[in-house]
mmCIF file of C-alpha atoms and ligand atoms in Angstrom:
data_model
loop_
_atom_site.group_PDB
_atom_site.id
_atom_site.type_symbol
_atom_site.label_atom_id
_atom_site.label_comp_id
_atom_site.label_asym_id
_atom_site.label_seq_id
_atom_site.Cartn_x
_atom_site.Cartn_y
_atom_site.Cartn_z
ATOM 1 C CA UNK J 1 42.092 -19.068 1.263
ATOM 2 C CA UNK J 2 38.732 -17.557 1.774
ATOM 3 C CA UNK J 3 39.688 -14.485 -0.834
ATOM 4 C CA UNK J 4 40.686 -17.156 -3.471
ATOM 5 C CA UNK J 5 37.677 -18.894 -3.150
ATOM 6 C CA UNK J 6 35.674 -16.146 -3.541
ATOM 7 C CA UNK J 7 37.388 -14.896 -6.496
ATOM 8 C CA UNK J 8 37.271 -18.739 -8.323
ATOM 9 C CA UNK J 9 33.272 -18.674 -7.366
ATOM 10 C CA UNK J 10 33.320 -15.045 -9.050
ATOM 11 C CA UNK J 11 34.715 -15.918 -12.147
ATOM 12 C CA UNK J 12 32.777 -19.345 -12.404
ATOM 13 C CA UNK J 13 29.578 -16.919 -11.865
ATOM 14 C CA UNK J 14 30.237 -14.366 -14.530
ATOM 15 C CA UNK J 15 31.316 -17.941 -16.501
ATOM 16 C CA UNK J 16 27.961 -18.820 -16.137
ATOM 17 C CA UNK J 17 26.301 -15.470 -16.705
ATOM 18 C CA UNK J 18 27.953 -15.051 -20.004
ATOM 19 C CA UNK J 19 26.905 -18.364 -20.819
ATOM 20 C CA UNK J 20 23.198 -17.861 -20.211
ATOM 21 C CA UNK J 21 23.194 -14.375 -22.150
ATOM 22 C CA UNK J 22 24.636 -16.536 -25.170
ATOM 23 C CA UNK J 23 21.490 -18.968 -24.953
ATOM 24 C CA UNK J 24 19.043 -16.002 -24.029
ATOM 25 C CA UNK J 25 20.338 -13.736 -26.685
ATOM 26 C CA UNK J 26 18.800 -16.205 -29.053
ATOM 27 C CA UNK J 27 15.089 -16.187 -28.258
ATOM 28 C CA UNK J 28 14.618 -12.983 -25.904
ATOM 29 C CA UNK J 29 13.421 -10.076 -27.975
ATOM 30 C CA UNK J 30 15.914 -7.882 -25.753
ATOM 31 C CA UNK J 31 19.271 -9.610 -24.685
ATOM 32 C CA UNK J 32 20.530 -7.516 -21.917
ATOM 33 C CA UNK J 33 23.417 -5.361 -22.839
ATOM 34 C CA UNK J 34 25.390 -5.444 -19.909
ATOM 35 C CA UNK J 35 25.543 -8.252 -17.178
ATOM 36 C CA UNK J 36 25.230 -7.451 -13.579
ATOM 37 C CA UNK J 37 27.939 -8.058 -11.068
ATOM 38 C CA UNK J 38 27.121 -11.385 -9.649
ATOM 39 C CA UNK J 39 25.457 -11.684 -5.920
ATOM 40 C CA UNK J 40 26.844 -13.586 -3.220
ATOM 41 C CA UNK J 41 24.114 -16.015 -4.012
ATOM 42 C CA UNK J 42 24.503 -16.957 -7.336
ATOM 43 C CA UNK J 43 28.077 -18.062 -6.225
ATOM 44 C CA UNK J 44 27.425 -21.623 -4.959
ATOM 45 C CA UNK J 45 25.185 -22.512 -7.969
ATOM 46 C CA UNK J 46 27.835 -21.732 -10.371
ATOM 47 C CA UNK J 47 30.754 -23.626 -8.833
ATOM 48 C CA UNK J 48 28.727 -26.630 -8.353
ATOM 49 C CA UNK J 49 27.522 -26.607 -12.473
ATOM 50 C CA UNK J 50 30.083 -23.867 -14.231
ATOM 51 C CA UNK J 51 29.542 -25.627 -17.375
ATOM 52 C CA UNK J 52 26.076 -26.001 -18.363
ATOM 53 C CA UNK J 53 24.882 -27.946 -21.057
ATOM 54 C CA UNK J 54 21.472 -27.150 -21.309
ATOM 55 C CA UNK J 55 19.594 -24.022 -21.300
ATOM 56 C CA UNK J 56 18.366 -22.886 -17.633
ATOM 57 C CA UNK J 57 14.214 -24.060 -17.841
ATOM 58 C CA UNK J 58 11.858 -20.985 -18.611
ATOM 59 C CA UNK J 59 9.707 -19.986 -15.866
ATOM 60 C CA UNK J 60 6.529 -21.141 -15.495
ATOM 61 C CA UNK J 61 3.747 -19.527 -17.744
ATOM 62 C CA UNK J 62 1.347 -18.229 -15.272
ATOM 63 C CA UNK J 63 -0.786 -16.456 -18.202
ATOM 64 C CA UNK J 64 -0.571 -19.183 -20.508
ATOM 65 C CA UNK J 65 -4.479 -19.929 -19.680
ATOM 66 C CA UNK J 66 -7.366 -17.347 -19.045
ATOM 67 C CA UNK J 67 -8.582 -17.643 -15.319
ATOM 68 C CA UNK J 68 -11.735 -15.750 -16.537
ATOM 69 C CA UNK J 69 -12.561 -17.571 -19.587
ATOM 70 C CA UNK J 70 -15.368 -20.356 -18.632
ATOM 71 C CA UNK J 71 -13.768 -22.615 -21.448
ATOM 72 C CA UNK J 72 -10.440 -22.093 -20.064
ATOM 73 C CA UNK J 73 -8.499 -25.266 -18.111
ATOM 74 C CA UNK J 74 -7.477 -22.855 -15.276
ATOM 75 C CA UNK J 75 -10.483 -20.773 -14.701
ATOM 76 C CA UNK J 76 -11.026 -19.716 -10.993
ATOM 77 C CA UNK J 77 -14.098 -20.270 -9.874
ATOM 78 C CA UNK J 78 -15.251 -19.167 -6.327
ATOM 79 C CA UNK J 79 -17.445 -16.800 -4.560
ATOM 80 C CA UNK J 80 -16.267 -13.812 -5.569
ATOM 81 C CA UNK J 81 -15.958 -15.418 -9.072
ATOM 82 C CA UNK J 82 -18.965 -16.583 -10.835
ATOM 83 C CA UNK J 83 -18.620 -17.918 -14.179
ATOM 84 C CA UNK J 84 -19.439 -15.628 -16.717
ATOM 85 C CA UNK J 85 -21.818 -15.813 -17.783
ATOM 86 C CA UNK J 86 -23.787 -17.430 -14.389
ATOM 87 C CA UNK J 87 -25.457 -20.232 -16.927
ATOM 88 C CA UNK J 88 -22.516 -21.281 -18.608
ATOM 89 C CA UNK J 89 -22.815 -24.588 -20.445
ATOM 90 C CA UNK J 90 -19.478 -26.255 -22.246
ATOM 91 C CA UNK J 91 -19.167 -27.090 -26.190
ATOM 92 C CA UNK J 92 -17.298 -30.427 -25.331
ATOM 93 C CA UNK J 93 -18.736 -32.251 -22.988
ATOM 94 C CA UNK J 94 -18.283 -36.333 -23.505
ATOM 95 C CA UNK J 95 -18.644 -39.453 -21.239
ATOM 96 C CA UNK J 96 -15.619 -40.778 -19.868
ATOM 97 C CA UNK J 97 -14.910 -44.023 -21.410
ATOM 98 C CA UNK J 98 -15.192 -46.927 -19.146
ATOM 99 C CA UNK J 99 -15.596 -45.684 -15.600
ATOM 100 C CA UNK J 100 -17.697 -46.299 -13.162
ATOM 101 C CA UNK J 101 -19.829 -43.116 -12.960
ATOM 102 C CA UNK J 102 -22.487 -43.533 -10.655
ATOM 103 C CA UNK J 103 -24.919 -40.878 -12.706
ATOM 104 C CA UNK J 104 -23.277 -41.002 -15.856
ATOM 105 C CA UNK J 105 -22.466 -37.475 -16.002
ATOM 106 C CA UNK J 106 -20.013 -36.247 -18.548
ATOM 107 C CA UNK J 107 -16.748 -33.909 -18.182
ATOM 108 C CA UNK J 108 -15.501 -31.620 -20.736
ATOM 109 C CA UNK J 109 -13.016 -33.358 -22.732
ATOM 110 C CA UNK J 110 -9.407 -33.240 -21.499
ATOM 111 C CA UNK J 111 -10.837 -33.793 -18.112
ATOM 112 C CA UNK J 112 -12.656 -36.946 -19.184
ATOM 113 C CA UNK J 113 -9.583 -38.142 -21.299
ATOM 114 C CA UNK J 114 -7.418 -37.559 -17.869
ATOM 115 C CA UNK J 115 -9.549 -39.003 -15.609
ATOM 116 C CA UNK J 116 -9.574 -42.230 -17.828
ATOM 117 C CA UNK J 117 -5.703 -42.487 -17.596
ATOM 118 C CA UNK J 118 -6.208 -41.475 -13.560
ATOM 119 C CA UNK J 119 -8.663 -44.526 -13.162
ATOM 120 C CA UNK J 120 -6.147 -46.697 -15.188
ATOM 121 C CA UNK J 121 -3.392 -45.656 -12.909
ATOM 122 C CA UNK J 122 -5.563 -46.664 -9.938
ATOM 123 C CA UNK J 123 -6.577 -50.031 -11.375
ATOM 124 C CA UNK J 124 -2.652 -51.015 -11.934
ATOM 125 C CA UNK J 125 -2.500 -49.669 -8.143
ATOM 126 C CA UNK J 126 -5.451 -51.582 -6.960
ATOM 127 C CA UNK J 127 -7.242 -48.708 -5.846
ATOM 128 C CA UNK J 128 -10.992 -49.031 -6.255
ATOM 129 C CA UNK J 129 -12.446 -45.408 -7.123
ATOM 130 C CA UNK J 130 -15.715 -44.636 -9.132
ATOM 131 C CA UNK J 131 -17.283 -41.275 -10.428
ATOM 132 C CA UNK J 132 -20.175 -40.104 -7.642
ATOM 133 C CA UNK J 133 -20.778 -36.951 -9.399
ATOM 134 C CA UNK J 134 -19.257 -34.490 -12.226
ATOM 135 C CA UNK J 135 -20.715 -32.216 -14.635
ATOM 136 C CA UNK J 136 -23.699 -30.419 -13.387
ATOM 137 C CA UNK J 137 -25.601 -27.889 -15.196
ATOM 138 C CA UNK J 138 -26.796 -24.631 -14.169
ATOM 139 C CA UNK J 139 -30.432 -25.594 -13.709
ATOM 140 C CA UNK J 140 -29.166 -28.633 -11.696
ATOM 141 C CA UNK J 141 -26.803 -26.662 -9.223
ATOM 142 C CA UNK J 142 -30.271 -24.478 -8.779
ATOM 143 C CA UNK J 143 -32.246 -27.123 -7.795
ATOM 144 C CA UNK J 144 -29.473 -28.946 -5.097
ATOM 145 C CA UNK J 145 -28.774 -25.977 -3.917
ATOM 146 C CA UNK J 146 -32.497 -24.833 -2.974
ATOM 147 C CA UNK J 147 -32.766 -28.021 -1.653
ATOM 148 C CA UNK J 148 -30.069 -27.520 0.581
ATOM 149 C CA UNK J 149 -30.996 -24.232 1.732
ATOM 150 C CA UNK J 150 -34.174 -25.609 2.478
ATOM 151 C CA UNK J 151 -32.889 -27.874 4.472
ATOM 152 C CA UNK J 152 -30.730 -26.695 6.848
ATOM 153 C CA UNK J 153 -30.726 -22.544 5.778
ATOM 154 C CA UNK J 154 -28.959 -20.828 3.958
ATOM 155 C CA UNK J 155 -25.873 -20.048 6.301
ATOM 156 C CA UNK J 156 -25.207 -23.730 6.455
ATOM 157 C CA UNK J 157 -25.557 -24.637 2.456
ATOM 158 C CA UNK J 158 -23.309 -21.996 1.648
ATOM 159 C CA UNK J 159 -20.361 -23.610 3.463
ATOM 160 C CA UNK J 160 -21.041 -27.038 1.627
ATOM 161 C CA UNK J 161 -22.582 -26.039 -1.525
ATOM 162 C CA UNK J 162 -21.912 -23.920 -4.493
ATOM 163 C CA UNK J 163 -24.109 -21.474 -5.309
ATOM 164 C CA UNK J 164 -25.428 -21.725 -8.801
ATOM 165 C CA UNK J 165 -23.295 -20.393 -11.323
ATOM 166 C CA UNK J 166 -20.202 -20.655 -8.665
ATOM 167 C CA UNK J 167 -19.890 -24.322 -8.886
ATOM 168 C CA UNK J 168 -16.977 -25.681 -10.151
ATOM 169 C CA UNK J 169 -18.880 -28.545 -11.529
ATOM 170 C CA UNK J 170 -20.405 -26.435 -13.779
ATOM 171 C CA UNK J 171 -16.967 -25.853 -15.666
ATOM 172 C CA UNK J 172 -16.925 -29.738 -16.706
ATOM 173 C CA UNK J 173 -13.834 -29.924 -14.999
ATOM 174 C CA UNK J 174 -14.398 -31.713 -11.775
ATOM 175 C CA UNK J 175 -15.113 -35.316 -10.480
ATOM 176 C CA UNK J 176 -16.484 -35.954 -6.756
ATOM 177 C CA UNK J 177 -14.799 -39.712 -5.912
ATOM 178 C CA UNK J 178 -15.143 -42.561 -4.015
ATOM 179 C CA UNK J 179 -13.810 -46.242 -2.958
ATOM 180 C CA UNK J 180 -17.687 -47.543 -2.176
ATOM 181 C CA UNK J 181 -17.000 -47.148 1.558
ATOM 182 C CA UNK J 182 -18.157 -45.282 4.057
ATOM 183 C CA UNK J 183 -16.474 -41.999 3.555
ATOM 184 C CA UNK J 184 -18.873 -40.981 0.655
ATOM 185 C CA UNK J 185 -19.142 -37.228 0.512
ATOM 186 C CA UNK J 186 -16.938 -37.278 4.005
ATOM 187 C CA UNK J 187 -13.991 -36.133 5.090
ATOM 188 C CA UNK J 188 -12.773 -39.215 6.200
ATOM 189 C CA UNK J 189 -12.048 -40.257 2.636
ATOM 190 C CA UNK J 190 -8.731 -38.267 2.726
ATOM 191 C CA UNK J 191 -7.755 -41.290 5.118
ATOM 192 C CA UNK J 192 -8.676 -44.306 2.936
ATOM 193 C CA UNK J 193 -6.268 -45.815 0.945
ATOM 194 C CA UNK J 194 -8.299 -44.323 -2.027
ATOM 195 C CA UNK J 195 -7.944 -40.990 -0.931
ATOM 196 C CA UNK J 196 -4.659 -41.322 0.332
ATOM 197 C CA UNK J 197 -3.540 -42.510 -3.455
ATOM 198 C CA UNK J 198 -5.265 -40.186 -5.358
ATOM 199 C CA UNK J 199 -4.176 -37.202 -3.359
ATOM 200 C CA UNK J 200 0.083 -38.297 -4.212
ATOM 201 C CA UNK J 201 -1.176 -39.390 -7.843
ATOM 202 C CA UNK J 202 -3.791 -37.281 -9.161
ATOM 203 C CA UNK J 203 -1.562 -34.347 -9.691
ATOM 204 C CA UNK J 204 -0.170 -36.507 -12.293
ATOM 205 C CA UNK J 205 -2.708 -36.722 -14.579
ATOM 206 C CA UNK J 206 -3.486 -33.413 -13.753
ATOM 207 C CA UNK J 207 -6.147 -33.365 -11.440
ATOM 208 C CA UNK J 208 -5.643 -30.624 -7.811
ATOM 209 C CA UNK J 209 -7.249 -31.267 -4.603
ATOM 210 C CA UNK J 210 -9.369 -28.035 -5.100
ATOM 211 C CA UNK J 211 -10.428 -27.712 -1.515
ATOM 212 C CA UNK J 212 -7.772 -28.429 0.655
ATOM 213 C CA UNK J 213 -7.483 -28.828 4.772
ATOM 214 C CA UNK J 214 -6.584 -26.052 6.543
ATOM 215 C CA UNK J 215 -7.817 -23.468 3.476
ATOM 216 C CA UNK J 216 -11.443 -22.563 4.048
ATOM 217 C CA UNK J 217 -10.739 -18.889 4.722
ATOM 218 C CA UNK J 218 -8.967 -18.583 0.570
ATOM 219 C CA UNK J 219 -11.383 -21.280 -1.147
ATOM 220 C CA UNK J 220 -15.076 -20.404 1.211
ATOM 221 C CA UNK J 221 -15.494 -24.380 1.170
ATOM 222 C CA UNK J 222 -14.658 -27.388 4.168
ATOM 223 C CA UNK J 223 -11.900 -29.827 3.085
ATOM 224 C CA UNK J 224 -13.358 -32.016 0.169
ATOM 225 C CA UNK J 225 -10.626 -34.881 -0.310
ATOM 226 C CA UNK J 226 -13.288 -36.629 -2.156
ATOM 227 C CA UNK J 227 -13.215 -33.501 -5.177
ATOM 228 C CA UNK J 228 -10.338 -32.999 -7.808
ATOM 229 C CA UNK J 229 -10.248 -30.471 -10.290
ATOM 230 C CA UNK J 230 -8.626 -31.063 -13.531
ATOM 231 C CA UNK J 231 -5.996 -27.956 -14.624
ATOM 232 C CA UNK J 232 -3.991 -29.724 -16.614
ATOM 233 C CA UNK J 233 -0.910 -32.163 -15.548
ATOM 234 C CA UNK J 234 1.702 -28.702 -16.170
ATOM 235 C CA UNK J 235 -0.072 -26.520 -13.593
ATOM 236 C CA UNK J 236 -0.825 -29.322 -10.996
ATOM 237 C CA UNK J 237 2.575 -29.847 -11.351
ATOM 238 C CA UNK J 238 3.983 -26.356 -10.678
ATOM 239 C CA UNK J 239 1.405 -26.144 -7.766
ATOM 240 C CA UNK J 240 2.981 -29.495 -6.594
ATOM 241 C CA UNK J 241 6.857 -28.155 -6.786
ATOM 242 C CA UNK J 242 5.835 -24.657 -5.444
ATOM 243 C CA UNK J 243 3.566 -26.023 -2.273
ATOM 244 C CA UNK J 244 0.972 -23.536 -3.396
ATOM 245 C CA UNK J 245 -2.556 -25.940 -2.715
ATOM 246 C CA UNK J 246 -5.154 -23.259 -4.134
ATOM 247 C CA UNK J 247 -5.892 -21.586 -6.942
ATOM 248 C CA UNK J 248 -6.583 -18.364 -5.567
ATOM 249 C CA UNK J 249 -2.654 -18.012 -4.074
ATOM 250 C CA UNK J 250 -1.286 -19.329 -7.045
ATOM 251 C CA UNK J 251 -2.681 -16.665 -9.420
ATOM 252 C CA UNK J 252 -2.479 -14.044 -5.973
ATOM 253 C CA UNK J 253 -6.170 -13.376 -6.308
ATOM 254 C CA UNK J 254 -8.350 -12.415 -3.540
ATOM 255 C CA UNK J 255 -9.278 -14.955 -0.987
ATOM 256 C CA UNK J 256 -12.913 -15.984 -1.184
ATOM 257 C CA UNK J 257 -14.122 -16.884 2.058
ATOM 258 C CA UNK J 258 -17.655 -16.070 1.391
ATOM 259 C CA UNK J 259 -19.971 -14.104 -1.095
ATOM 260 C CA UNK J 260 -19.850 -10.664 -1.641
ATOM 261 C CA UNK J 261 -23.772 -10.199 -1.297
HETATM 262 ZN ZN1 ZN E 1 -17.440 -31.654 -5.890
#
């Protein structure tokens, strides 16, 4: 019995194998010459589908964005990455349409586009959420940040505030929220209904939690429930189906627990 089945599972797998070298002989610049004797665990997979209609999905694209490039939708930002250069400014910076953005700062454009369908999404939900802060120049990440440092040291700001030129606000591609509670800026808005609802649904419009609990040795920052950075809906997705929360695992770079200097 157990020899039999092995041998049907064998034959469904190099089935299957053939099959895929077919589809992949079409598009791959070198089709493989010679399959490889099928492991024990490609068995199951094959004798559950041994017919497959559709092409298996490519992989994910992990280069299909610069992480370097300032103008990019996935560039890492962090303290061991400034943006290059440190007063970056972006070409395509417009006002979301219709929001409630409680200084009327802009985002770059895809962001601002997404985070109109995100607040639409909420509104059909019921989900009161406004804009509290999003782009912020380099000049302006100077000044909070001096203020902060003057305030409470240096030590202190650094765990709660970018310094200038490593802010992800800077890229236009982030927006602090909140639900006009009490939460603002807090960590308690993870909790609210708000922040409960835009942490399952921003990913769809795709918007990461960029600082999430339980990561402040790879991202350098506290939990910030309240701030979602817009990648684009195919990577937040990817993140989503892999369980990778940050950036800096996802593309396997450093962590960034604190500045080099
Ligand atoms: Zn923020």
């Amino acid at each position: 019995m157990m020899r039999a089945r092995l041998r049907g599972s064998w034959i469904g797998a190099t089935v299957t194998g053939a099959l895929v070298v077919l589809l992949l002989a079409g598009c791959a610049a070198e089709a493989p010459e010679t399959t490889s004797p099928p492991t024990v665990s490609e068995a199951p997979a094959a004798t559950q589908d041994p017919e497959p209609t559709e092409p298996p999905a490519p992989a994910f694209d992990r280069t299909a964005h610069s992480i370097d490039d300032p103008m990019s939708i996935w560039v890492v930002s962090n303290k061991l990455r400034p943006l290059t250069p440190m007063d970056f400014a972006p070409t395509d910076l417009s006002m979301p349409v219709g929001l409630e953005n409680e200084f009327g700062q802009p985002l770059r454009e895809p962001a601002a586009r997404a985070a109109e369908a995100l607040f639409a999404a909420a509104g059909e939900a019921g989900v009161p959420v406004r804009i509290i802060s999003a782009y912020r120049d380099y000049g302006t990440q100077v000044g909070l940040y001096d203020s902060y440092v003057a305030r409470d040291g240096q030590a202190a700001a650094d765990t709660y505030s970018a310094r200038p030129g490593h802010s992800e606000h800077q890229t236009g591609l982030v927006i602090d929220l909140d639900d006009h509670g009490a939460c603002y800026l807090q960590a308690c808005f993870g909790e609210t209904p708000t922040g409960v609802w835009l942490a399952e649904h921003a990913a769809d419009y795709g918007f990461i939690v960029r600082y999430p609990a339980g990561k402040e040795d790879v991202t350098g920052f506290m939990p910030e429930p309240w701030h979602f950075r817009y990648v684009g809906p195919e990577l937040a997705a990817e993140m989503r189906a892999t369980g990778v929360s940050t950036l800096e695992e996802f593309f396997d770079l450093p962590p960034a627990p604190g500045y080099a200097g």
